[in-house]
CSV table of C-alpha atoms in Angstrom, one decimal:
chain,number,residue,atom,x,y,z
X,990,UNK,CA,-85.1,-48.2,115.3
X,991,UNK,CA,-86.8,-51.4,116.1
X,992,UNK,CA,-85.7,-54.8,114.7
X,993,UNK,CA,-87.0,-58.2,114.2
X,994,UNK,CA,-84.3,-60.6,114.5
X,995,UNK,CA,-84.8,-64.0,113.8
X,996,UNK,CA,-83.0,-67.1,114.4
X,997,UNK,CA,-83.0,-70.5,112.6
X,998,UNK,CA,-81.1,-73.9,113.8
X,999,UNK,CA,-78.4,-74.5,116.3
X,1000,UNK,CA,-78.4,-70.5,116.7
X,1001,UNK,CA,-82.1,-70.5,118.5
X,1002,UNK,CA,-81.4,-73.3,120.6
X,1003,UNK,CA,-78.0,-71.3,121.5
X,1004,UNK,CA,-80.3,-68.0,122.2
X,1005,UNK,CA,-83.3,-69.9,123.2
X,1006,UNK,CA,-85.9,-68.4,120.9
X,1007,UNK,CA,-87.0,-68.1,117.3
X,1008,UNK,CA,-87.1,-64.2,117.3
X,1009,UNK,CA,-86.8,-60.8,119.4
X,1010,UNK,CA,-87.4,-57.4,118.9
X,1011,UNK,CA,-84.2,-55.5,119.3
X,1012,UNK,CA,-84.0,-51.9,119.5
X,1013,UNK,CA,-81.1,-50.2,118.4
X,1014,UNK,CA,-79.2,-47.8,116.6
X,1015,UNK,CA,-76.8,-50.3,114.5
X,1016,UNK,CA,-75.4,-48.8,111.0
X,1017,UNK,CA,-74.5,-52.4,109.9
X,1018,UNK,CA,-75.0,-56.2,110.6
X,1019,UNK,CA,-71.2,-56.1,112.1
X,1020,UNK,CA,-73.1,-53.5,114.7
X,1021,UNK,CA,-76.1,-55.2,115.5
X,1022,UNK,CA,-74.5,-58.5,116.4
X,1023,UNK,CA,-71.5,-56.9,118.4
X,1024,UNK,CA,-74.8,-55.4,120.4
X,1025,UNK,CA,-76.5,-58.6,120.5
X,1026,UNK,CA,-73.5,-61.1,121.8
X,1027,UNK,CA,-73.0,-58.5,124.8
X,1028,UNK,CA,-76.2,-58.8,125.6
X,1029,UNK,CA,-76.1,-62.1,127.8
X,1030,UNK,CA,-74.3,-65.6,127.5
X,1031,UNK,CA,-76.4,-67.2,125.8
X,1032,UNK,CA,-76.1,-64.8,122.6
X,1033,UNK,CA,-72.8,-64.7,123.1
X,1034,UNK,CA,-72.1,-68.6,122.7
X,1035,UNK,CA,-74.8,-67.8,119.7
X,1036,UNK,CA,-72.3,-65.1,118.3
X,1037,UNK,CA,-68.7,-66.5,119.1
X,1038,UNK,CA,-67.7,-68.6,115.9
X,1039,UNK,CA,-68.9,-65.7,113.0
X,1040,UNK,CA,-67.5,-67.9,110.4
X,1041,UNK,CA,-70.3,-70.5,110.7
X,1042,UNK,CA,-72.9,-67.8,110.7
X,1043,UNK,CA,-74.8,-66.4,107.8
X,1044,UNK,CA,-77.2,-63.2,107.8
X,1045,UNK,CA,-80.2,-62.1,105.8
X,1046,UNK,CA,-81.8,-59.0,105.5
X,1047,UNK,CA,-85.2,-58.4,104.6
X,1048,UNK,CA,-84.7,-61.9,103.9
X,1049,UNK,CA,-82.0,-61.7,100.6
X,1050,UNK,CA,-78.5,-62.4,101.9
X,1051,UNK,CA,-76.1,-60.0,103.2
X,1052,UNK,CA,-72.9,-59.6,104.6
X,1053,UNK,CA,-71.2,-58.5,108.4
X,1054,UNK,CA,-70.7,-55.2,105.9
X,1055,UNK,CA,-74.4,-54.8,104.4
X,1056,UNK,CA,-76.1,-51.4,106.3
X,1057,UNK,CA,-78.8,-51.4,108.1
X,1058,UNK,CA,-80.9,-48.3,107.1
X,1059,UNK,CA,-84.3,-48.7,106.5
X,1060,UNK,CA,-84.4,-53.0,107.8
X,1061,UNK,CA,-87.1,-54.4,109.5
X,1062,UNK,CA,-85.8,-58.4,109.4
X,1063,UNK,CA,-82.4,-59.5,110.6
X,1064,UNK,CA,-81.9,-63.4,110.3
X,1065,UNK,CA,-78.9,-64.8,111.7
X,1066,UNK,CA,-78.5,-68.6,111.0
X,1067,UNK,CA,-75.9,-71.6,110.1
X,1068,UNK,CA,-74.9,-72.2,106.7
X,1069,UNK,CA,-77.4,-73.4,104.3
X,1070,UNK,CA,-78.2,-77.5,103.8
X,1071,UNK,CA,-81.0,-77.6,101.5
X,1072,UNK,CA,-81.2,-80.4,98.8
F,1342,UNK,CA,-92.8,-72.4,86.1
F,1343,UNK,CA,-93.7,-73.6,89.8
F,1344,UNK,CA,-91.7,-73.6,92.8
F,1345,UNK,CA,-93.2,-75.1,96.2
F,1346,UNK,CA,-92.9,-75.6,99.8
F,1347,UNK,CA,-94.8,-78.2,101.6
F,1348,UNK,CA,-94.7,-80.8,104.4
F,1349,UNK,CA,-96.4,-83.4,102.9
F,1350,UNK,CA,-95.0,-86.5,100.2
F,1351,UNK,CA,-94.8,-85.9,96.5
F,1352,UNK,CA,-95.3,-88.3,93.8
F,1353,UNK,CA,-92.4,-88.0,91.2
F,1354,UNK,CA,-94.5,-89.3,88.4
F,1355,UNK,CA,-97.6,-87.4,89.9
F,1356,UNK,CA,-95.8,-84.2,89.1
F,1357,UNK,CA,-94.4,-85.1,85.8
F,1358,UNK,CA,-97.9,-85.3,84.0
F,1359,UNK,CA,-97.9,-82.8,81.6
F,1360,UNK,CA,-94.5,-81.3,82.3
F,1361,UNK,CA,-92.3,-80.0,80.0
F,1362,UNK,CA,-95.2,-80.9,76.9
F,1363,UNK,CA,-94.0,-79.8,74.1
F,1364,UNK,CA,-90.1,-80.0,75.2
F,1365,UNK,CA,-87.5,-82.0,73.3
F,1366,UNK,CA,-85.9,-82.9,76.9
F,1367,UNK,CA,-86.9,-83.4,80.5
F,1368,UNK,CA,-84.4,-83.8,83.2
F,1369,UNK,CA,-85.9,-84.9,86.9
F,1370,UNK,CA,-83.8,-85.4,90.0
F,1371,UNK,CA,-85.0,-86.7,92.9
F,1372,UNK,CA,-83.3,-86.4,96.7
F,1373,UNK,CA,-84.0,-89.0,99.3
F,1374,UNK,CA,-83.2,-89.0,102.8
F,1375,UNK,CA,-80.3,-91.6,103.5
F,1376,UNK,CA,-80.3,-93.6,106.4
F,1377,UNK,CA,-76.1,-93.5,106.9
F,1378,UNK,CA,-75.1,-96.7,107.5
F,1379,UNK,CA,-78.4,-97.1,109.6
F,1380,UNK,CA,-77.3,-94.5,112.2
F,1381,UNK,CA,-80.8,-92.2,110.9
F,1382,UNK,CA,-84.4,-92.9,111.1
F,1383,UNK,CA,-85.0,-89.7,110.2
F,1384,UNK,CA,-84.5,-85.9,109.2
F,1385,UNK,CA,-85.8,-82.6,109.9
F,1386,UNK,CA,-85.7,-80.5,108.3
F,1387,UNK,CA,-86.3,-76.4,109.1
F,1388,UNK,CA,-87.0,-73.2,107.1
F,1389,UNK,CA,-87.5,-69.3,107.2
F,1390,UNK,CA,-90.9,-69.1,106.7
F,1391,UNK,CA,-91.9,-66.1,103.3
F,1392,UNK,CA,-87.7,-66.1,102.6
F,1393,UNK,CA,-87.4,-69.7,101.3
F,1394,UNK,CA,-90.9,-70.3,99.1
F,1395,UNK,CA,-89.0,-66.8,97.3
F,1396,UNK,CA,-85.7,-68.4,96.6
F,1397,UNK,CA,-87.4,-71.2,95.5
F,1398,UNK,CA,-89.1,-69.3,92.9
F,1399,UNK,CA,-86.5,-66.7,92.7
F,1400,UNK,CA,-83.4,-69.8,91.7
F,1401,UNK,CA,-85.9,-71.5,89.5
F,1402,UNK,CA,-86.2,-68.3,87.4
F,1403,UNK,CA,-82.6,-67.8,86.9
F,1404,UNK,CA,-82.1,-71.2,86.0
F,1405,UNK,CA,-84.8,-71.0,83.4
F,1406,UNK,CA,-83.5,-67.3,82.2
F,1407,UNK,CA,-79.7,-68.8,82.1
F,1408,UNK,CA,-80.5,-72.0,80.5
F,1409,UNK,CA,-83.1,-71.3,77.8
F,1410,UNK,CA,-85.7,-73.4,79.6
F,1411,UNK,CA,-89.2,-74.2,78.6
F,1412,UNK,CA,-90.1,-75.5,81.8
F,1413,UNK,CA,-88.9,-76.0,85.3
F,1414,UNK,CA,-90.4,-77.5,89.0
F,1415,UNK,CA,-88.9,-77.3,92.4
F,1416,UNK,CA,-90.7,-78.9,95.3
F,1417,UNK,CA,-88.7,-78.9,98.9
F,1418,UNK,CA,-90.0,-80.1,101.8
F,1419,UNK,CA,-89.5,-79.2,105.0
F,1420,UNK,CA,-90.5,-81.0,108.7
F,1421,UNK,CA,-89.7,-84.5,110.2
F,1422,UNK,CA,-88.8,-86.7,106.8
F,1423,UNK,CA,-88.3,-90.1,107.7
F,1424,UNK,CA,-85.5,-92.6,105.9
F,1425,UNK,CA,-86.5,-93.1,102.3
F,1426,UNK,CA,-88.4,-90.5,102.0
F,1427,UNK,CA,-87.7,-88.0,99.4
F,1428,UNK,CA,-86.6,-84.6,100.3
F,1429,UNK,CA,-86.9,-82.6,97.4
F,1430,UNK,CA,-87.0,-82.7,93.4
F,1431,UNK,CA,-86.6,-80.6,90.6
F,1432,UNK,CA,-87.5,-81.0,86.7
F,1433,UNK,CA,-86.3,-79.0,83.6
F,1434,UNK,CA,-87.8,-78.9,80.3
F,1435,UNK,CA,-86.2,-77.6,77.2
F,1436,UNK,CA,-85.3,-78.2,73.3
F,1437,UNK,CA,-82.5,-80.2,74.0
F,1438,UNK,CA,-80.8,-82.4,76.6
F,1439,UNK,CA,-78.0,-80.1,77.6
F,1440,UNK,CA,-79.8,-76.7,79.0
F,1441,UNK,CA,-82.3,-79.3,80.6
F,1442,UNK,CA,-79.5,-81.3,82.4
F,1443,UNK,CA,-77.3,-77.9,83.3
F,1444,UNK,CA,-80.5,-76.4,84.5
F,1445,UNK,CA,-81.1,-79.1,86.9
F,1446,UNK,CA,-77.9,-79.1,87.8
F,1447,UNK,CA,-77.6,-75.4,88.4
F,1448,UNK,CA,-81.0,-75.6,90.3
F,1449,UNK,CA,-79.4,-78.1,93.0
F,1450,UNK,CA,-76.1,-76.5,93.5
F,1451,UNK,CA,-78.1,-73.3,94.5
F,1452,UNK,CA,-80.8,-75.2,96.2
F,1453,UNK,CA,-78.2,-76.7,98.0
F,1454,UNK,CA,-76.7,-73.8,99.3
F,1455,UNK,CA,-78.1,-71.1,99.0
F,1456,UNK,CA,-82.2,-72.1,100.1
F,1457,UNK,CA,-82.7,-71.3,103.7
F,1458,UNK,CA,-83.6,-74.9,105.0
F,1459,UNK,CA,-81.2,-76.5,107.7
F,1460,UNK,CA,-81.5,-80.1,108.1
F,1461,UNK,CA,-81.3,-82.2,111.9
F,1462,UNK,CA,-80.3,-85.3,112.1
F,1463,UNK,CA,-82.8,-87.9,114.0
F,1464,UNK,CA,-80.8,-90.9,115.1
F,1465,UNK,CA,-82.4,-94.2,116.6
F,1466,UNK,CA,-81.0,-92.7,120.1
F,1467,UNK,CA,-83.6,-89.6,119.4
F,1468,UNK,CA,-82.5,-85.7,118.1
F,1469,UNK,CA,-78.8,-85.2,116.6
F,1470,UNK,CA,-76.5,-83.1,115.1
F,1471,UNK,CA,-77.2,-79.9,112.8
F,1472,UNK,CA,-76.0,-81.3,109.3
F,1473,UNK,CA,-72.6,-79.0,108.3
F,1474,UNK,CA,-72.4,-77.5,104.8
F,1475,UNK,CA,-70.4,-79.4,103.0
F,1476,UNK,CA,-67.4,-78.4,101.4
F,1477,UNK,CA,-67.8,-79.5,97.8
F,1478,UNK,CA,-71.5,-77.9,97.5
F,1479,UNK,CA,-70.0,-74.4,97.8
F,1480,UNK,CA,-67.1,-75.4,95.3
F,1481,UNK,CA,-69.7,-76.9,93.1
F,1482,UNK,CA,-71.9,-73.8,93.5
F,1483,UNK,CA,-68.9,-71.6,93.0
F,1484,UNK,CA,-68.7,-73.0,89.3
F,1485,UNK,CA,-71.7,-71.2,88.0
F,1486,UNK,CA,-69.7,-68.1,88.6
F,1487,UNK,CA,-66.6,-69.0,86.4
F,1488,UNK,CA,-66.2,-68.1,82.7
């Protein structure tokens, strides 16, 4: 399947753009980004401290755990500041 | 009933005519961007376009469901915000002071956290740090949850 994945904050200056289409055959989030941090240094520095990052899908929050049957829109991004 | 996104200023008072008529109480917090110890001349302040003008809507509902209100308004902002500017507000409406004051309340804490905006620092030396999530906005978040 194809993805959109999307980026927001320090994590697209890490990768270098705001989104990318991703094809791939990830059952979870867990999947995708092991797939995405192999993919080149850059996502890798992106990917290395998965404490500080948060995911959506289909834009509502998810989890490392959440599947990935039937997604179109991955976000990957810092935790919130809002307010 | 209105949540919004937008780039430009709000006026506080502006937005408060005809809020809330017909409430017994109307709660109104403003946030403004601090200048911390005169290190910032700015913030800015990023979001996820379509997922964030939802959660506005989506938290305001569930505070108005939860607390009984009669009314509510979120406005966020999002962009370069310069020191003193305000950032955000919300307002609550209902019969009496308490649901109106939790309501905000509960509106900020998720607001706060749980709203896809990340905020930037602009210092007088030019682009900073990302702003960390701090600590005591999960914990008071994580309130809503007990009991």
């Amino acid at each position: 399947m194809q993805l959109d994945v999307l980026y927001f904050a320090w994590l697209r200056e890490r990768i270098g753009a705001p989104r990318e289409r991703i094809e791939t055959g990830a059952a979870t989030v867990a999947d995708l980004v092991a797939q995405l941090a192999a993919m080149d240094e850059w996502h890798a520095a992106a990917f290395a401290d998965l404490d500080a990052v948060r995911v959506a899908v289909d834009q509502e929050l998810a989890a490392m755990d959440t599947p990935l049957d039937g997604a179109r829109e991955v976000a990957f991004f810092p935790p919130m500041t809002g307010g | 009933m209105t949540a919004r996104l937008q780039a430009a200023p709000f006026d506080l008072a502006a937005e408060l005519d005809g809020f809330g008529a017909g409430a017994g109480a109307v709660v109104t917090f403003q946030g403004l961007v601090r200048d911390e110890g005169g290190r910032l001349t700015a913030l800015e302040i990023e979001h996820y376009p379509g997922m964030t003008e939802r959660k506005l809507a989506e938290y305001g509902a569930e505070a108005a469901n939860r607390f009984g209100l009669s009314d509510w308004l979120v406005i966020h902002r999002h962009g370069t915000l310069r020191v003193g500017e305000p950032i955000m507000m919300v307002a609550t409406a209902s019969r009496h002071r308490l649901a109106a004051f939790q309501g905000a309340e509960y509106l900020m804490d998720w607001l706060k956290s749980r709203a896809p905006f990340w905020k930037r620092e602009i210092t007088t030396d030019g682009p900073g740090e990302w702003v960390e999530a701090a600590t005591c906005d999960e914990d008071a978040l994580s309130r809503w949850n007990r009991g």
